[in-house]
Amino acid sequence: MEKRTEEKTYLDKIRESADYIKNHVKETPEVAIILGTGLGDLIKYIEDSEAIDYKNIPNFPVSTVEGHSGRLIFGKLGGKRVMAMQGRFHYYEGYDMKEVTFPVRVMQQMKIEKLFVSNAAGGMNKEFRVGDIMIITDHINLFPENPLRGKNYEDLGPRFPAMTEAYSQSLINLADKVSQEKGIRVMHGVYVGTAGPTFETPAEYEYFRIIGGDAVGMSTVPEVIVANHAGMKVFGVSVITDLGGKDIKEVPTHEEVQKAALKAQPNMVVLISEMLKQL
Ligand code: HPA
């Protein structure tokens, strides 16, 4: 009896939020974009835009962290109907995994089939430079918890979803083509997702590099797991905002991360809007 009520509540909450959004925008989006730290400028390029504050959407968590404002922006980018999340929910803020990934469930309910995610990340790959754009080819989940832990809702996806192509190869290929056409230097790499909020010790950066990571950050992985569970195609991109490792003495700060992300922003805007145009 208890369980049935619980089940109804989670699915109902998702539907309620999706219905609210659908009733408050002119057109339903085909692509969702989650904007990472310092990458909020993309929204300036969204045409015919409309906004909904997270605080007005029933059941939506409210964003708290500095540098994130908490709105959904709707409109056209690269000729496609998009919904951009300005501000995401980080695990380190204290949200639980169901809250962190709630917006992705709402996207699923809205029948959005493609998700673009961006983030700021620290680079461990010795070829990387601050300001580089890294196309995420795969990830390593080092969060203490998987967002799919607990009861599985068959309506939302399978109990044991494959993660073999967590980041769509066709979208990676498109990103490569676009970056070549536009003369944007892009790297490829594996994103390591950690809980944060601490940056890594030198030994931790080294450890993440040894296990196959190229960059590390405090987001993205939970949303990408849920998007895959939901059958969505995902494209992920990181801006390398600092470098970490045994021999690196620079101390990363949130301000430095934001500054470096801002510098990469024009190229990110070109990459993402041109990809959308060519989808
Ligand atoms: N570590 C973790 N998260 C980050 C970093 C980092 O070095 N840079 C930006 N986000």
Coordinates of C-alpha atoms and ligand atoms in Angstrom, one line a residue:
M1 CA 0.0 0.0 0.0
E2 CA 2.8 2.4 1.1
K3 CA 4.8 1.5 -2.0
R4 CA 2.0 2.2 -4.4
T5 CA 1.5 5.7 -3.1
E6 CA 5.2 6.4 -3.3
E7 CA 5.3 5.1 -6.9
K8 CA 2.4 7.3 -7.9
T9 CA 3.9 10.3 -6.3
Y10 CA 7.3 10.2 -8.2
L11 CA 5.7 9.6 -11.6
D12 CA 2.9 12.0 -10.9
K13 CA 5.4 14.7 -10.0
I14 CA 7.3 14.2 -13.2
R15 CA 4.0 14.5 -15.2
E16 CA 2.8 17.5 -13.3
S17 CA 6.0 19.4 -13.9
A18 CA 6.0 18.5 -17.6
D19 CA 2.4 19.5 -18.0
Y20 CA 3.0 22.8 -16.3
I21 CA 5.9 23.5 -18.7
K22 CA 4.0 22.4 -21.8
N23 CA 1.1 24.7 -20.8
H24 CA 3.4 27.7 -20.4
V25 CA 5.4 27.6 -23.7
K26 CA 4.4 28.2 -27.3
E27 CA 6.2 25.2 -28.7
T28 CA 7.6 21.9 -27.3
P29 CA 11.3 21.6 -27.6
E30 CA 13.2 18.9 -29.5
V31 CA 16.6 19.3 -27.8
A32 CA 17.5 20.0 -24.2
I33 CA 20.7 21.7 -23.1
I34 CA 22.1 21.8 -19.6
L35 CA 24.5 24.8 -19.3
G36 CA 27.5 24.4 -17.1
T37 CA 29.5 26.9 -15.0
G38 CA 30.3 30.0 -17.0
L39 CA 28.5 28.8 -20.1
G40 CA 25.2 30.6 -19.6
D41 CA 25.9 33.1 -22.4
L42 CA 24.5 30.5 -24.9
I43 CA 21.1 31.7 -23.9
K44 CA 21.7 35.1 -25.5
Y45 CA 21.7 33.4 -28.9
I46 CA 18.4 31.7 -28.4
E47 CA 15.8 33.4 -30.6
D48 CA 12.2 34.1 -29.7
S49 CA 13.1 33.1 -26.2
E50 CA 10.7 32.5 -23.3
A51 CA 11.8 31.8 -19.7
I52 CA 10.3 29.9 -16.8
D53 CA 11.8 30.2 -13.4
Y54 CA 12.5 26.9 -11.6
K55 CA 10.7 28.3 -8.6
N56 CA 7.4 28.4 -10.6
I57 CA 7.6 24.9 -11.8
P58 CA 5.8 22.5 -9.5
N59 CA 8.1 19.9 -7.9
F60 CA 11.3 21.5 -9.4
P61 CA 14.2 21.9 -7.1
V62 CA 15.5 25.4 -6.8
S63 CA 19.1 26.2 -7.7
T64 CA 21.3 27.8 -5.0
V65 CA 24.9 27.9 -6.1
E66 CA 26.7 31.1 -7.1
G67 CA 26.8 31.7 -10.9
H68 CA 23.7 29.8 -11.6
S69 CA 20.3 31.5 -11.9
G70 CA 17.7 28.8 -12.2
R71 CA 15.6 29.2 -15.3
L72 CA 14.4 27.2 -18.2
I73 CA 14.9 29.1 -21.5
F74 CA 12.9 28.1 -24.6
G75 CA 13.4 29.2 -28.2
K76 CA 15.3 28.5 -31.3
L77 CA 19.0 27.8 -31.6
G78 CA 20.6 26.7 -34.9
G79 CA 17.0 26.5 -36.2
K80 CA 16.0 23.9 -33.7
R81 CA 13.5 24.2 -30.8
V82 CA 15.5 24.0 -27.6
M83 CA 15.0 24.1 -23.9
A84 CA 18.1 25.2 -22.0
M85 CA 18.6 24.8 -18.3
Q86 CA 20.3 27.8 -16.9
G87 CA 21.5 26.4 -13.6
R88 CA 21.7 22.8 -12.7
F89 CA 21.4 20.9 -9.4
H90 CA 24.6 19.6 -8.0
Y91 CA 24.9 16.7 -5.6
Y92 CA 27.4 18.7 -3.5
E93 CA 24.7 21.3 -2.8
G94 CA 22.9 18.6 -0.8
Y95 CA 20.3 17.6 -3.4
D96 CA 19.6 13.8 -3.6
M97 CA 20.1 12.0 -6.8
K98 CA 16.4 12.0 -7.6
E99 CA 16.4 15.8 -7.4
V100 CA 19.7 16.2 -9.3
T101 CA 18.2 14.2 -12.2
F102 CA 14.5 15.3 -11.9
P103 CA 14.8 17.8 -14.8
V104 CA 16.0 14.9 -17.1
R105 CA 12.9 12.9 -16.2
V106 CA 10.8 16.0 -17.1
M107 CA 12.6 16.2 -20.4
Q108 CA 11.8 12.5 -21.0
Q109 CA 8.1 13.1 -20.2
M110 CA 8.2 16.0 -22.7
K111 CA 9.5 13.5 -25.3
I112 CA 12.8 15.3 -25.8
E113 CA 15.1 12.8 -27.4
K114 CA 18.4 14.6 -27.4
L115 CA 20.4 16.1 -24.5
F116 CA 23.4 18.4 -24.8
V117 CA 25.3 18.8 -21.5
S118 CA 28.2 21.1 -20.7
N119 CA 30.4 21.6 -17.7
A120 CA 33.6 23.0 -16.4
A121 CA 36.3 20.4 -15.5
G122 CA 39.8 20.0 -14.3
G123 CA 42.2 18.4 -16.8
M124 CA 44.5 15.5 -16.0
N125 CA 45.5 14.7 -19.5
K126 CA 49.0 16.1 -20.0
E127 CA 48.1 17.3 -23.5
F128 CA 45.3 19.5 -22.2
R129 CA 45.6 23.3 -21.8
V130 CA 43.3 25.6 -19.8
G131 CA 40.5 26.8 -22.1
D132 CA 40.4 23.6 -24.1
I133 CA 37.1 22.2 -25.2
M134 CA 36.8 18.4 -24.5
I135 CA 34.2 16.4 -26.2
I136 CA 33.2 13.7 -23.7
T137 CA 33.5 10.3 -25.2
D138 CA 32.8 8.3 -22.0
H139 CA 32.6 8.7 -18.3
I140 CA 33.6 7.1 -15.0
N141 CA 31.0 7.4 -12.3
L142 CA 32.7 8.0 -8.9
F143 CA 29.7 9.5 -7.2
P144 CA 28.9 7.6 -4.1
E145 CA 25.5 6.7 -5.4
N146 CA 23.9 5.8 -8.7
P147 CA 20.8 7.9 -9.6
L148 CA 18.9 4.7 -10.6
R149 CA 19.4 3.1 -7.2
G150 CA 16.1 2.0 -5.7
K151 CA 12.9 1.0 -7.3
N152 CA 12.9 0.9 -11.1
Y153 CA 10.0 2.4 -12.9
E154 CA 9.6 0.2 -16.1
D155 CA 7.7 3.1 -17.7
L156 CA 10.9 5.2 -17.4
G157 CA 13.4 2.6 -18.5
P158 CA 15.0 -0.8 -17.9
R159 CA 16.3 -2.1 -14.5
F160 CA 19.8 -2.7 -15.9
P161 CA 20.4 -0.2 -18.7
A162 CA 23.5 -0.5 -20.9
M163 CA 26.0 2.3 -20.8
T164 CA 28.0 1.2 -23.8
E165 CA 27.3 4.4 -25.8
A166 CA 26.5 6.8 -23.0
Y167 CA 27.6 9.6 -25.3
S168 CA 26.2 9.2 -28.8
Q169 CA 28.9 8.4 -31.4
S170 CA 26.9 10.1 -34.1
L171 CA 26.8 13.3 -32.1
I172 CA 30.6 13.0 -31.4
N173 CA 31.2 12.6 -35.1
L174 CA 29.0 15.7 -35.8
A175 CA 31.0 17.7 -33.2
D176 CA 34.3 16.7 -34.9
K177 CA 33.0 17.7 -38.3
V178 CA 31.7 21.1 -37.0
S179 CA 34.9 21.9 -35.1
Q180 CA 36.9 21.2 -38.2
E181 CA 34.7 23.3 -40.4
K182 CA 34.9 26.2 -37.8
G183 CA 38.5 25.8 -36.9
I184 CA 37.8 25.1 -33.3
R185 CA 40.5 23.0 -31.4
V186 CA 38.7 20.2 -29.6
M187 CA 40.1 17.4 -27.5
H188 CA 38.4 14.0 -26.8
G189 CA 38.3 12.5 -23.4
V190 CA 36.8 10.5 -20.5
Y191 CA 35.0 12.6 -17.8
V192 CA 35.4 11.5 -14.2
G193 CA 32.4 12.5 -12.1
T194 CA 32.9 13.1 -8.4
A195 CA 30.7 14.3 -5.6
G196 CA 32.8 17.4 -4.8
P197 CA 32.8 20.0 -3.4
T198 CA 36.5 19.7 -2.8
F199 CA 38.8 20.0 -5.8
E200 CA 41.2 17.0 -6.0
T201 CA 44.5 16.4 -4.2
P202 CA 47.4 16.0 -6.5
A203 CA 47.3 12.3 -5.8
E204 CA 43.6 12.1 -6.7
Y205 CA 44.2 13.9 -10.1
E206 CA 47.0 11.4 -10.7
Y207 CA 44.8 8.4 -9.7
F208 CA 42.0 9.6 -12.0
R209 CA 44.4 9.9 -14.9
I210 CA 45.8 6.4 -14.3
I211 CA 42.3 4.8 -14.2
G212 CA 41.6 6.4 -17.7
G213 CA 40.2 9.8 -16.9
D214 CA 41.1 12.9 -18.9
A215 CA 39.1 15.5 -16.9
V216 CA 37.2 15.6 -13.6
G217 CA 34.2 17.5 -12.5
M218 CA 31.3 17.5 -10.1
S219 CA 28.3 17.2 -12.3
T220 CA 27.0 15.6 -15.6
V221 CA 27.3 11.9 -14.8
P222 CA 24.0 11.6 -12.9
E223 CA 22.1 13.4 -15.6
V224 CA 23.7 11.4 -18.3
I225 CA 22.9 8.1 -16.6
V226 CA 19.3 9.0 -16.3
A227 CA 19.2 10.3 -19.9
N228 CA 20.5 6.9 -21.1
H229 CA 18.0 5.1 -18.9
A230 CA 15.4 7.3 -20.6
G231 CA 16.7 6.3 -24.1
M232 CA 17.9 9.8 -24.9
K233 CA 20.9 10.5 -27.2
V234 CA 23.5 12.5 -25.2
F235 CA 26.2 14.9 -26.3
G236 CA 28.6 16.1 -23.6
V237 CA 31.3 18.7 -23.6
S238 CA 33.7 20.0 -21.0
V239 CA 35.7 23.2 -20.8
I240 CA 39.1 22.6 -19.2
T241 CA 39.3 25.3 -16.5
D242 CA 42.3 24.2 -14.6
L243 CA 44.9 21.4 -14.6
G244 CA 45.7 19.0 -11.9
G245 CA 48.4 16.4 -11.2
K246 CA 51.5 15.5 -9.2
D247 CA 53.7 18.3 -10.7
I248 CA 51.1 21.0 -10.9
K249 CA 51.3 23.7 -8.2
E250 CA 48.4 26.0 -9.2
V251 CA 45.5 26.0 -6.8
P252 CA 42.1 25.9 -8.5
T253 CA 39.4 28.3 -7.3
H254 CA 35.7 28.7 -8.3
E255 CA 36.6 32.2 -9.7
E256 CA 39.3 30.8 -11.8
V257 CA 37.0 28.0 -13.1
Q258 CA 34.4 30.6 -14.0
K259 CA 36.9 32.9 -15.7
A260 CA 38.4 30.1 -17.8
A261 CA 34.9 28.8 -18.8
L262 CA 33.9 32.3 -19.9
K263 CA 36.9 32.5 -22.2
A264 CA 35.9 29.3 -24.0
Q265 CA 32.3 30.4 -24.2
P266 CA 32.4 31.9 -27.8
N267 CA 33.7 28.6 -29.2
M268 CA 31.2 26.6 -27.2
V269 CA 28.4 28.8 -28.6
V270 CA 29.6 28.2 -32.2
L271 CA 30.1 24.5 -31.7
I272 CA 26.7 23.9 -30.1
S273 CA 24.6 26.1 -32.4
E274 CA 26.3 24.8 -35.5
M275 CA 25.8 21.2 -34.4
L276 CA 22.1 22.0 -33.8
K277 CA 21.9 23.5 -37.3
Q278 CA 23.3 20.3 -38.8
L279 CA 21.3 17.8 -36.8
Ligands
HPA1 N1 38.0 19.2 -10.1 C1 36.7 19.0 -9.9 N2 35.7 19.7 -10.5 C2 36.1 20.7 -11.3 C3 37.4 21.0 -11.5 C4 38.4 20.2 -10.9 O1 39.7 20.5 -11.0 N3 37.5 22.1 -12.3 C5 36.2 22.5 -12.6 N4 35.4 21.6 -11.9

